[in-house]
Amino acid sequence: MPAAPITRFLLQSLFVCCFLIFPCCIGAYAQKGMDEKIDRIITKAMETEEFPGMAVAVIQDNKVLFKKAYGVTSRQQKGKVDEQTVFSIGSVSKAFTGVGVMLLVQQGKIGLDDPIKKYMKNFPKAWNDISIRQFMTHTSGIPDVKGEKDETSFDETVKQAGKQPMAFTPGQKQQYNNFNFAILGKLIETVSGMTYSVYMNKQVFSPLQMNRTGVNTVNANIALGHLVKKGEWKEVASHFRPADYGVPSGGLQTSLTDFIKLGQALNRNTLLNPKTTNTMWVPYSKKLSNTPGWHSRMSGGEVVIHKGGGGTGIGSVCDFKIVPSKKLYVIVMANKANNKISPADITDDILLKCFNIPKDTNGANAGEGNEH
């Protein structure tokens, strides 16, 4: 073969090899870069806040881009956090409950804009025409009641709340209120004929093989909550029991492995079809940004769906952010509450530094209200 054709042949072969090999190299390099960025974000947060343990995941289009556990389950016992470690997720329970309610909507058993009186009786007269959507978006206007959140006090709490004036006319504004989701938990029980815990296990957790998700799970691998008061560290175990009326609002626990399964199920429409999922993520109105079970915001032209949770009662914090257009899901759980750096700050950092999605100018927790 003449020299010129041989040279052309070698150059063509080299080009083909580069074309086949370089994308893999570029992909591996990009993945390494993302891993290093997230590691730096988490390491800095852990050093600044002294989080005993954390669990973090990033999923895009069902592929787990990042999954890592950090630290210990307890400062005293020093058990290592792993992907199966169970964390208390606080008010992110509302998002899980939202999925459970939307399943009933999808099955035609309830309507989002039906008044609560269609399904539940013995509520204060002023509550009867509040829609299920309004309870789910914190636009109900019911008073912010305080109760023990246990199995026996729901009816008494409702009775006492009925003596108070409405906080505002339903649908006129949004105001975070945990009791909205206590009512939704009771709605699930009334319509399904099952307890909330049984329903969620049967309809959501078991189908997805979320075997470490529930209430006060019997598991040795649990991340105990932590608080620092007057310089002293205190360990906090979850006080919730399966029948407590506060569970749908803030009492669930899960592991990183299970949380990833839920994110993938939302992306694959395993439980909820695309229409139902979209409805779940549509804000109440142009002015009111809460969606059924979640909160919505615009960031650099992208819709970001968000739910955060945690508090001193469980000594743990959690944040879950979703960018539907990018099929992107970011999960952060940590076992220390009352921090200057919130898990929402951390998920925002990941979205900005790894995916160029700007932070909310109003703050990472804007619209979320007080978490419990």
C-alpha positions as a Markdown table, in Angstrom:
| # | Residue | x | y | z |
|---|---|---|---|---|
| 1 | Met | 0.0 | 0.0 | 0.0 |
| 2 | Pro | 1.4 | 3.5 | -0.9 |
| 3 | Ala | 2.5 | 5.7 | 1.9 |
| 4 | Ala | -0.2 | 8.3 | 1.5 |
| 5 | Pro | -3.2 | 5.8 | 1.8 |
| 6 | Ile | -1.4 | 4.2 | 4.8 |
| 7 | Thr | -1.2 | 7.5 | 6.5 |
| 8 | Arg | -4.8 | 8.3 | 5.8 |
| 9 | Phe | -5.8 | 4.9 | 7.1 |
| 10 | Leu | -3.8 | 5.3 | 10.3 |
| 11 | Leu | -5.3 | 8.8 | 10.9 |
| 12 | Gln | -8.8 | 7.6 | 10.3 |
| 13 | Ser | -8.3 | 4.6 | 12.7 |
| 14 | Leu | -6.9 | 7.0 | 15.3 |
| 15 | Phe | -9.9 | 9.3 | 14.9 |
| 16 | Val | -12.3 | 6.4 | 15.3 |
| 17 | Cys | -10.5 | 5.2 | 18.4 |
| 18 | Cys | -10.5 | 8.7 | 19.9 |
| 19 | Phe | -14.2 | 9.1 | 19.1 |
| 20 | Leu | -15.0 | 5.8 | 20.9 |
| 21 | Ile | -12.7 | 6.3 | 23.9 |
| 22 | Phe | -12.8 | 10.0 | 24.7 |
| 23 | Pro | -16.5 | 10.2 | 25.6 |
| 24 | Cys | -15.9 | 7.5 | 28.2 |
| 25 | Cys | -12.9 | 9.4 | 29.5 |
| 26 | Ile | -14.7 | 12.7 | 29.5 |
| 27 | Gly | -17.7 | 11.0 | 31.3 |
| 28 | Ala | -15.4 | 9.5 | 33.9 |
| 29 | Tyr | -13.6 | 12.8 | 34.4 |
| 30 | Ala | -16.9 | 14.6 | 34.8 |
| 31 | Gln | -18.2 | 12.0 | 37.3 |
| 32 | Lys | -14.9 | 12.3 | 39.3 |
| 33 | Gly | -15.3 | 16.1 | 39.3 |
| 34 | Met | -18.9 | 15.9 | 40.6 |
| 35 | Asp | -17.9 | 13.4 | 43.3 |
| 36 | Glu | -15.1 | 15.8 | 44.5 |
| 37 | Lys | -17.4 | 18.8 | 44.5 |
| 38 | Ile | -20.1 | 17.0 | 46.5 |
| 39 | Asp | -17.5 | 15.6 | 48.9 |
| 40 | Arg | -16.1 | 19.1 | 49.5 |
| 41 | Ile | -19.6 | 20.5 | 50.2 |
| 42 | Ile | -20.4 | 17.7 | 52.7 |
| 43 | Thr | -17.0 | 17.8 | 54.4 |
| 44 | Lys | -17.3 | 21.5 | 54.9 |
| 45 | Ala | -20.8 | 21.3 | 56.3 |
| 46 | Met | -19.8 | 18.4 | 58.7 |
| 47 | Glu | -16.8 | 20.3 | 59.9 |
| 48 | Thr | -18.7 | 23.6 | 60.4 |
| 49 | Glu | -21.8 | 22.1 | 62.1 |
| 50 | Glu | -20.2 | 19.0 | 63.6 |
| 51 | Phe | -22.9 | 16.8 | 62.1 |
| 52 | Pro | -22.3 | 13.3 | 63.6 |
| 53 | Gly | -23.5 | 11.6 | 60.4 |
| 54 | Met | -25.0 | 12.3 | 57.0 |
| 55 | Ala | -26.3 | 10.4 | 53.9 |
| 56 | Val | -26.4 | 12.0 | 50.5 |
| 57 | Ala | -27.5 | 10.9 | 47.0 |
| 58 | Val | -27.9 | 12.5 | 43.6 |
| 59 | Ile | -30.0 | 10.7 | 41.0 |
| 60 | Gln | -30.6 | 11.7 | 37.4 |
| 61 | Asp | -32.8 | 9.9 | 34.9 |
| 62 | Asn | -32.8 | 6.9 | 37.3 |
| 63 | Lys | -29.0 | 6.7 | 37.4 |
| 64 | Val | -27.5 | 7.1 | 40.8 |
| 65 | Leu | -24.7 | 9.7 | 40.1 |
| 66 | Phe | -23.6 | 10.0 | 43.7 |
| 67 | Lys | -24.4 | 7.9 | 46.8 |
| 68 | Lys | -22.4 | 8.2 | 50.0 |
| 69 | Ala | -22.7 | 7.9 | 53.8 |
| 70 | Tyr | -20.6 | 9.9 | 56.2 |
| 71 | Gly | -19.8 | 9.8 | 59.9 |
| 72 | Val | -21.5 | 8.0 | 62.8 |
| 73 | Thr | -25.0 | 7.0 | 63.9 |
| 74 | Ser | -24.3 | 8.2 | 67.4 |
| 75 | Arg | -21.5 | 10.2 | 69.0 |
| 76 | Gln | -21.5 | 7.9 | 72.0 |
| 77 | Gln | -21.8 | 4.5 | 70.2 |
| 78 | Lys | -19.8 | 5.4 | 67.1 |
| 79 | Gly | -21.6 | 3.1 | 64.8 |
| 80 | Lys | -20.7 | 3.9 | 61.1 |
| 81 | Val | -23.4 | 5.4 | 58.9 |
| 82 | Asp | -24.0 | 3.4 | 55.7 |
| 83 | Glu | -26.6 | 3.4 | 53.0 |
| 84 | Gln | -29.0 | 1.3 | 55.1 |
| 85 | Thr | -28.9 | 3.5 | 58.2 |
| 86 | Val | -32.3 | 4.8 | 59.1 |
| 87 | Phe | -32.8 | 8.5 | 59.6 |
| 88 | Ser | -35.7 | 10.5 | 60.9 |
| 89 | Ile | -36.9 | 12.8 | 58.0 |
| 90 | Gly | -39.2 | 15.2 | 59.9 |
| 91 | Ser | -41.5 | 17.2 | 57.6 |
| 92 | Val | -40.3 | 15.4 | 54.5 |
| 93 | Ser | -42.9 | 12.9 | 55.7 |
| 94 | Lys | -45.4 | 15.3 | 54.2 |
| 95 | Ala | -44.0 | 14.6 | 50.7 |
| 96 | Phe | -44.3 | 10.9 | 51.3 |
| 97 | Thr | -47.9 | 11.4 | 52.6 |
| 98 | Gly | -48.5 | 13.5 | 49.5 |
| 99 | Val | -47.7 | 10.6 | 47.3 |
| 100 | Gly | -50.1 | 8.4 | 49.4 |
| 101 | Val | -52.9 | 11.0 | 49.0 |
| 102 | Met | -52.3 | 11.4 | 45.3 |
| 103 | Leu | -52.6 | 7.6 | 44.8 |
| 104 | Leu | -56.2 | 7.9 | 46.1 |
| 105 | Val | -56.8 | 10.8 | 43.7 |
| 106 | Gln | -55.4 | 8.7 | 40.8 |
| 107 | Gln | -57.6 | 5.8 | 41.8 |
| 108 | Gly | -60.7 | 8.1 | 41.7 |
| 109 | Lys | -61.4 | 7.6 | 45.3 |
| 110 | Ile | -61.1 | 11.3 | 46.2 |
| 111 | Gly | -60.9 | 14.5 | 44.3 |
| 112 | Leu | -58.3 | 17.2 | 45.0 |
| 113 | Asp | -60.9 | 19.9 | 45.0 |
| 114 | Asp | -63.5 | 18.0 | 46.9 |
| 115 | Pro | -64.5 | 19.6 | 50.3 |
| 116 | Ile | -63.3 | 17.6 | 53.3 |
| 117 | Lys | -66.9 | 17.3 | 54.5 |
| 118 | Lys | -67.5 | 14.8 | 51.6 |
| 119 | Tyr | -65.3 | 12.2 | 53.4 |
| 120 | Met | -64.9 | 13.3 | 57.0 |
| 121 | Lys | -67.5 | 14.4 | 59.6 |
| 122 | Asn | -67.4 | 16.1 | 63.0 |
| 123 | Phe | -65.1 | 18.9 | 61.9 |
| 124 | Pro | -65.7 | 22.6 | 62.9 |
| 125 | Lys | -68.3 | 24.1 | 60.6 |
| 126 | Ala | -65.8 | 26.6 | 59.2 |
| 127 | Trp | -63.6 | 23.7 | 58.0 |
| 128 | Asn | -66.2 | 21.8 | 56.1 |
| 129 | Asp | -65.8 | 23.4 | 52.7 |
| 130 | Ile | -62.0 | 23.4 | 52.8 |
| 131 | Ser | -60.7 | 21.4 | 49.9 |
| 132 | Ile | -58.2 | 18.5 | 50.0 |
| 133 | Arg | -55.9 | 20.6 | 47.8 |
| 134 | Gln | -56.0 | 23.4 | 50.3 |
| 135 | Phe | -55.0 | 21.1 | 53.2 |
| 136 | Met | -52.2 | 19.7 | 51.1 |
| 137 | Thr | -50.9 | 23.2 | 50.1 |
| 138 | His | -51.2 | 24.8 | 53.5 |
| 139 | Thr | -53.8 | 27.2 | 52.2 |
| 140 | Ser | -56.6 | 25.9 | 54.4 |
| 141 | Gly | -56.6 | 28.7 | 56.9 |
| 142 | Ile | -57.2 | 26.5 | 59.9 |
| 143 | Pro | -55.7 | 27.7 | 63.2 |
| 144 | Asp | -52.2 | 26.5 | 64.0 |
| 145 | Val | -53.1 | 24.2 | 66.8 |
| 146 | Lys | -50.8 | 22.5 | 69.3 |
| 147 | Gly | -51.4 | 19.0 | 70.6 |
| 148 | Glu | -49.6 | 15.9 | 71.8 |
| 149 | Lys | -49.8 | 14.3 | 68.3 |
| 150 | Asp | -50.5 | 11.0 | 69.8 |
| 151 | Glu | -53.0 | 8.3 | 69.0 |
| 152 | Thr | -55.8 | 9.4 | 71.3 |
| 153 | Ser | -55.8 | 13.2 | 71.2 |
| 154 | Phe | -56.8 | 14.0 | 67.5 |
| 155 | Asp | -60.5 | 14.5 | 68.2 |
| 156 | Glu | -59.8 | 16.6 | 71.3 |
| 157 | Thr | -57.3 | 18.7 | 69.3 |
| 158 | Val | -59.9 | 19.3 | 66.6 |
| 159 | Lys | -62.5 | 20.2 | 69.2 |
| 160 | Gln | -60.2 | 22.8 | 70.8 |
| 161 | Ala | -59.2 | 24.1 | 67.3 |
| 162 | Gly | -62.9 | 24.6 | 66.5 |
| 163 | Lys | -63.1 | 27.2 | 69.3 |
| 164 | Gln | -60.4 | 29.3 | 67.6 |
| 165 | Pro | -61.0 | 31.7 | 64.7 |
| 166 | Met | -59.8 | 30.8 | 61.2 |
| 167 | Ala | -56.3 | 32.2 | 60.5 |
| 168 | Phe | -57.4 | 33.4 | 57.1 |
| 169 | Thr | -60.0 | 32.7 | 54.4 |
| 170 | Pro | -59.1 | 29.3 | 52.7 |
| 171 | Gly | -57.2 | 29.8 | 49.5 |
| 172 | Gln | -56.2 | 33.4 | 50.2 |
| 173 | Lys | -52.7 | 32.8 | 51.5 |
| 174 | Gln | -50.3 | 30.0 | 52.5 |
| 175 | Gln | -49.2 | 29.4 | 56.0 |
| 176 | Tyr | -47.3 | 26.3 | 57.1 |
| 177 | Asn | -49.4 | 24.2 | 59.5 |
| 178 | Asn | -48.5 | 20.7 | 60.6 |
| 179 | Phe | -52.1 | 19.9 | 61.5 |
| 180 | Asn | -53.1 | 20.1 | 57.8 |
| 181 | Phe | -51.3 | 16.8 | 57.3 |
| 182 | Ala | -52.7 | 15.2 | 60.5 |
| 183 | Ile | -56.0 | 15.7 | 58.8 |
| 184 | Leu | -54.8 | 14.2 | 55.6 |
| 185 | Gly | -53.5 | 11.2 | 57.5 |
| 186 | Lys | -57.0 | 10.7 | 58.9 |
| 187 | Leu | -58.4 | 11.2 | 55.4 |
| 188 | Ile | -56.3 | 8.3 | 54.1 |
| 189 | Glu | -57.5 | 6.1 | 57.0 |
| 190 | Thr | -61.2 | 7.0 | 56.3 |
| 191 | Val | -61.1 | 6.5 | 52.6 |
| 192 | Ser | -58.8 | 3.4 | 52.5 |
| 193 | Gly | -60.2 | 1.6 | 55.6 |
| 194 | Met | -56.6 | 1.1 | 56.8 |
| 195 | Thr | -54.5 | 2.8 | 59.4 |
| 196 | Tyr | -52.1 | 5.4 | 57.9 |
| 197 | Ser | -49.0 | 3.2 | 58.6 |
| 198 | Val | -50.6 | 0.1 | 57.0 |
| 199 | Tyr | -51.8 | 2.0 | 54.0 |
| 200 | Met | -48.4 | 3.6 | 53.3 |
| 201 | Asn | -46.6 | 0.3 | 53.7 |
| 202 | Lys | -49.1 | -1.5 | 51.5 |
| 203 | Gln | -49.5 | 1.1 | 48.8 |
| 204 | Val | -46.1 | 2.9 | 48.7 |
| 205 | Phe | -43.3 | 1.3 | 50.7 |
| 206 | Ser | -43.8 | -2.4 | 50.0 |
| 207 | Pro | -44.3 | -2.1 | 46.2 |
| 208 | Leu | -41.0 | -0.2 | 46.0 |
| 209 | Gln | -39.3 | -2.6 | 48.4 |
| 210 | Met | -38.6 | 0.3 | 50.8 |
| 211 | Asn | -38.1 | -2.2 | 53.6 |
| 212 | Arg | -36.5 | 0.3 | 56.0 |
| 213 | Thr | -39.1 | 3.0 | 55.8 |
| 214 | Gly | -41.9 | 3.6 | 58.4 |
| 215 | Val | -42.4 | 4.7 | 61.9 |
| 216 | Asn | -40.0 | 3.9 | 64.8 |
| 217 | Thr | -38.6 | 1.0 | 62.7 |
| 218 | Val | -37.1 | -1.9 | 64.6 |
| 219 | Asn | -33.5 | -1.7 | 63.4 |
| 220 | Ala | -30.2 | -1.6 | 65.1 |
| 221 | Asn | -28.8 | 0.6 | 62.3 |
| 222 | Ile | -30.5 | 3.9 | 63.3 |
| 223 | Ala | -29.0 | 7.4 | 63.2 |
| 224 | Leu | -29.9 | 8.9 | 66.6 |
| 225 | Gly | -30.8 | 12.6 | 66.5 |
| 226 | His | -28.5 | 15.1 | 68.2 |
| 227 | Leu | -28.8 | 18.5 | 69.8 |
| 228 | Val | -26.3 | 20.9 | 71.4 |
| 229 | Lys | -27.7 | 22.8 | 74.3 |
| 230 | Lys | -25.5 | 25.2 | 76.3 |
| 231 | Gly | -22.5 | 23.5 | 74.9 |
| 232 | Glu | -23.7 | 20.0 | 75.9 |
| 233 | Trp | -24.5 | 17.3 | 73.4 |
| 234 | Lys | -27.8 | 15.4 | 73.7 |
| 235 | Glu | -29.0 | 12.3 | 71.9 |
| 236 | Val | -32.6 | 12.3 | 70.7 |
| 237 | Ala | -34.6 | 9.2 | 69.7 |
| 238 | Ser | -37.7 | 9.5 | 67.6 |
| 239 | His | -40.8 | 9.8 | 69.9 |
| 240 | Phe | -43.3 | 8.9 | 67.2 |
| 241 | Arg | -45.4 | 5.7 | 67.3 |
| 242 | Pro | -47.3 | 4.2 | 64.3 |
| 243 | Ala | -50.7 | 5.4 | 65.4 |
| 244 | Asp | -49.7 | 9.0 | 66.4 |
| 245 | Tyr | -51.6 | 11.5 | 64.4 |
| 246 | Gly | -48.4 | 13.5 | 63.9 |
| 247 | Val | -46.8 | 10.8 | 61.8 |
| 248 | Pro | -48.1 | 11.9 | 58.4 |
| 249 | Ser | -46.7 | 15.3 | 59.1 |
| 250 | Gly | -43.3 | 14.6 | 60.6 |
| 251 | Gly | -42.9 | 11.1 | 62.0 |
| 252 | Leu | -41.5 | 8.9 | 59.2 |
| 253 | Gln | -38.0 | 7.4 | 59.0 |
| 254 | Thr | -36.1 | 6.0 | 56.0 |
| 255 | Ser | -32.7 | 4.9 | 54.7 |
| 256 | Leu | -30.7 | 6.4 | 51.8 |
| 257 | Thr | -31.3 | 3.2 | 49.8 |
| 258 | Asp | -35.0 | 3.5 | 50.3 |
| 259 | Phe | -35.1 | 7.2 | 49.6 |
| 260 | Ile | -33.3 | 6.6 | 46.3 |
| 261 | Lys | -36.0 | 4.0 | 45.4 |
| 262 | Leu | -38.7 | 6.6 | 46.0 |
| 263 | Gly | -36.9 | 9.1 | 43.8 |
| 264 | Gln | -36.5 | 6.6 | 41.0 |
| 265 | Ala | -40.2 | 5.6 | 41.3 |
| 266 | Leu | -41.3 | 9.2 | 40.9 |
| 267 | Asn | -39.1 | 9.5 | 37.8 |
| 268 | Arg | -40.3 | 6.2 | 36.3 |
| 269 | Asn | -43.9 | 6.8 | 37.2 |
| 270 | Thr | -44.0 | 3.5 | 39.0 |
| 271 | Leu | -46.7 | 4.6 | 41.5 |
| 272 | Leu | -48.1 | 7.8 | 40.1 |
| 273 | Asn | -48.7 | 8.3 | 36.4 |
| 274 | Pro | -47.2 | 11.4 | 34.7 |
| 275 | Lys | -50.5 | 13.3 | 34.9 |
| 276 | Thr | -50.9 | 12.7 | 38.6 |
| 277 | Thr | -47.2 | 13.5 | 39.3 |
| 278 | Asn | -47.5 | 16.8 | 37.4 |
| 279 | Thr | -50.7 | 17.7 | 39.4 |
| 280 | Met | -48.8 | 17.0 | 42.6 |
| 281 | Trp | -46.1 | 19.5 | 41.6 |
| 282 | Val | -48.4 | 22.3 | 40.4 |
| 283 | Pro | -48.5 | 25.3 | 42.8 |
| 284 | Tyr | -51.8 | 26.3 | 44.3 |
| 285 | Ser | -51.9 | 29.5 | 42.3 |
| 286 | Lys | -49.5 | 32.0 | 40.6 |
| 287 | Lys | -49.1 | 33.8 | 43.9 |
| 288 | Leu | -49.1 | 30.8 | 46.2 |
| 289 | Ser | -46.1 | 28.5 | 45.6 |
| 290 | Asn | -47.0 | 25.4 | 47.7 |
| 291 | Thr | -48.0 | 22.3 | 45.8 |
| 292 | Pro | -49.8 | 19.2 | 47.2 |
| 293 | Gly | -47.3 | 18.0 | 49.7 |
| 294 | Trp | -44.4 | 20.1 | 48.4 |
| 295 | His | -43.1 | 23.6 | 47.7 |
| 296 | Ser | -42.2 | 24.9 | 44.2 |
| 297 | Arg | -39.9 | 27.7 | 43.1 |
| 298 | Met | -38.2 | 29.0 | 39.9 |
| 299 | Ser | -34.4 | 28.9 | 39.8 |
| 300 | Gly | -32.7 | 30.2 | 36.7 |
| 301 | Gly | -35.6 | 29.2 | 34.5 |
| 302 | Glu | -35.9 | 25.8 | 36.1 |
| 303 | Val | -38.8 | 24.6 | 38.3 |
| 304 | Val | -37.4 | 23.2 | 41.5 |
| 305 | Ile | -39.7 | 21.0 | 43.7 |
| 306 | His | -38.6 | 21.0 | 47.3 |
| 307 | Lys | -39.5 | 19.5 | 50.7 |
| 308 | Gly | -37.4 | 20.0 | 53.8 |
| 309 | Gly | -37.8 | 18.7 | 57.3 |
| 310 | Gly | -36.3 | 18.3 | 60.7 |
| 311 | Gly | -36.3 | 19.9 | 64.2 |
| 312 | Thr | -35.4 | 19.6 | 67.8 |
| 313 | Gly | -38.1 | 17.1 | 68.5 |
| 314 | Ile | -36.3 | 14.4 | 66.4 |
| 315 | Gly | -32.7 | 15.9 | 66.5 |
| 316 | Ser | -32.4 | 15.3 | 62.7 |
| 317 | Val | -32.8 | 17.2 | 59.4 |
| 318 | Cys | -33.5 | 16.3 | 55.8 |
| 319 | Asp | -34.0 | 17.9 | 52.4 |
| 320 | Phe | -35.3 | 16.6 | 49.1 |
| 321 | Lys | -35.0 | 18.6 | 45.9 |
| 322 | Ile | -36.3 | 17.7 | 42.5 |
| 323 | Val | -35.7 | 19.4 | 39.1 |
| 324 | Pro | -38.4 | 17.7 | 36.9 |
| 325 | Ser | -37.1 | 19.0 | 33.6 |
| 326 | Lys | -33.7 | 17.4 | 34.3 |
| 327 | Lys | -35.1 | 14.3 | 36.0 |
| 328 | Leu | -32.8 | 15.3 | 38.8 |
| 329 | Tyr | -33.3 | 14.3 | 42.5 |
| 330 | Val | -31.0 | 15.4 | 45.4 |
| 331 | Ile | -31.3 | 13.9 | 48.9 |
| 332 | Val | -29.5 | 15.0 | 52.1 |
| 333 | Met | -30.1 | 13.5 | 55.6 |
| 334 | Ala | -28.3 | 14.4 | 58.8 |
| 335 | Asn | -28.6 | 13.5 | 62.5 |
| 336 | Lys | -28.2 | 16.9 | 64.2 |
| 337 | Ala | -30.8 | 19.6 | 64.4 |
| 338 | Asn | -30.8 | 23.3 | 65.1 |
| 339 | Asn | -28.0 | 24.2 | 62.7 |
| 340 | Lys | -26.8 | 27.3 | 61.0 |
| 341 | Ile | -26.3 | 25.3 | 57.8 |
| 342 | Ser | -29.5 | 23.7 | 56.8 |
| 343 | Pro | -29.8 | 20.6 | 54.6 |
| 344 | Ala | -31.6 | 22.9 | 52.1 |
| 345 | Asp | -28.4 | 25.0 | 51.9 |
| 346 | Ile | -26.5 | 21.8 | 51.1 |
| 347 | Thr | -28.9 | 20.6 | 48.4 |
| 348 | Asp | -28.8 | 24.2 | 46.9 |
| 349 | Asp | -25.0 | 24.1 | 46.9 |
| 350 | Ile | -25.1 | 20.7 | 45.0 |
| 351 | Leu | -27.5 | 22.1 | 42.4 |
| 352 | Leu | -25.5 | 25.2 | 41.9 |
| 353 | Lys | -22.0 | 23.7 | 41.8 |
| 354 | Cys | -22.8 | 20.5 | 40.0 |
| 355 | Phe | -25.7 | 21.5 | 37.7 |
| 356 | Asn | -25.5 | 25.3 | 37.5 |
| 357 | Ile | -29.0 | 25.8 | 39.0 |
| 358 | Pro | -29.1 | 29.1 | 41.0 |
| 359 | Lys | -30.0 | 29.3 | 44.6 |
| 360 | Asp | -33.3 | 30.9 | 45.7 |
| 361 | Thr | -32.6 | 34.5 | 46.3 |
| 362 | Asn | -35.1 | 34.4 | 49.2 |
| 363 | Gly | -33.1 | 31.8 | 51.0 |
| 364 | Ala | -32.9 | 28.0 | 50.9 |
| 365 | Asn | -35.9 | 27.4 | 53.1 |
| 366 | Ala | -38.1 | 30.1 | 51.5 |
| 367 | Gly | -41.8 | 29.1 | 51.5 |
| 368 | Glu | -41.3 | 26.1 | 53.7 |
| 369 | Gly | -42.4 | 27.6 | 57.0 |
| 370 | Asn | -41.4 | 26.1 | 60.4 |
| 371 | Glu | -40.4 | 22.5 | 60.3 |
| 372 | His | -41.2 | 20.1 | 63.0 |
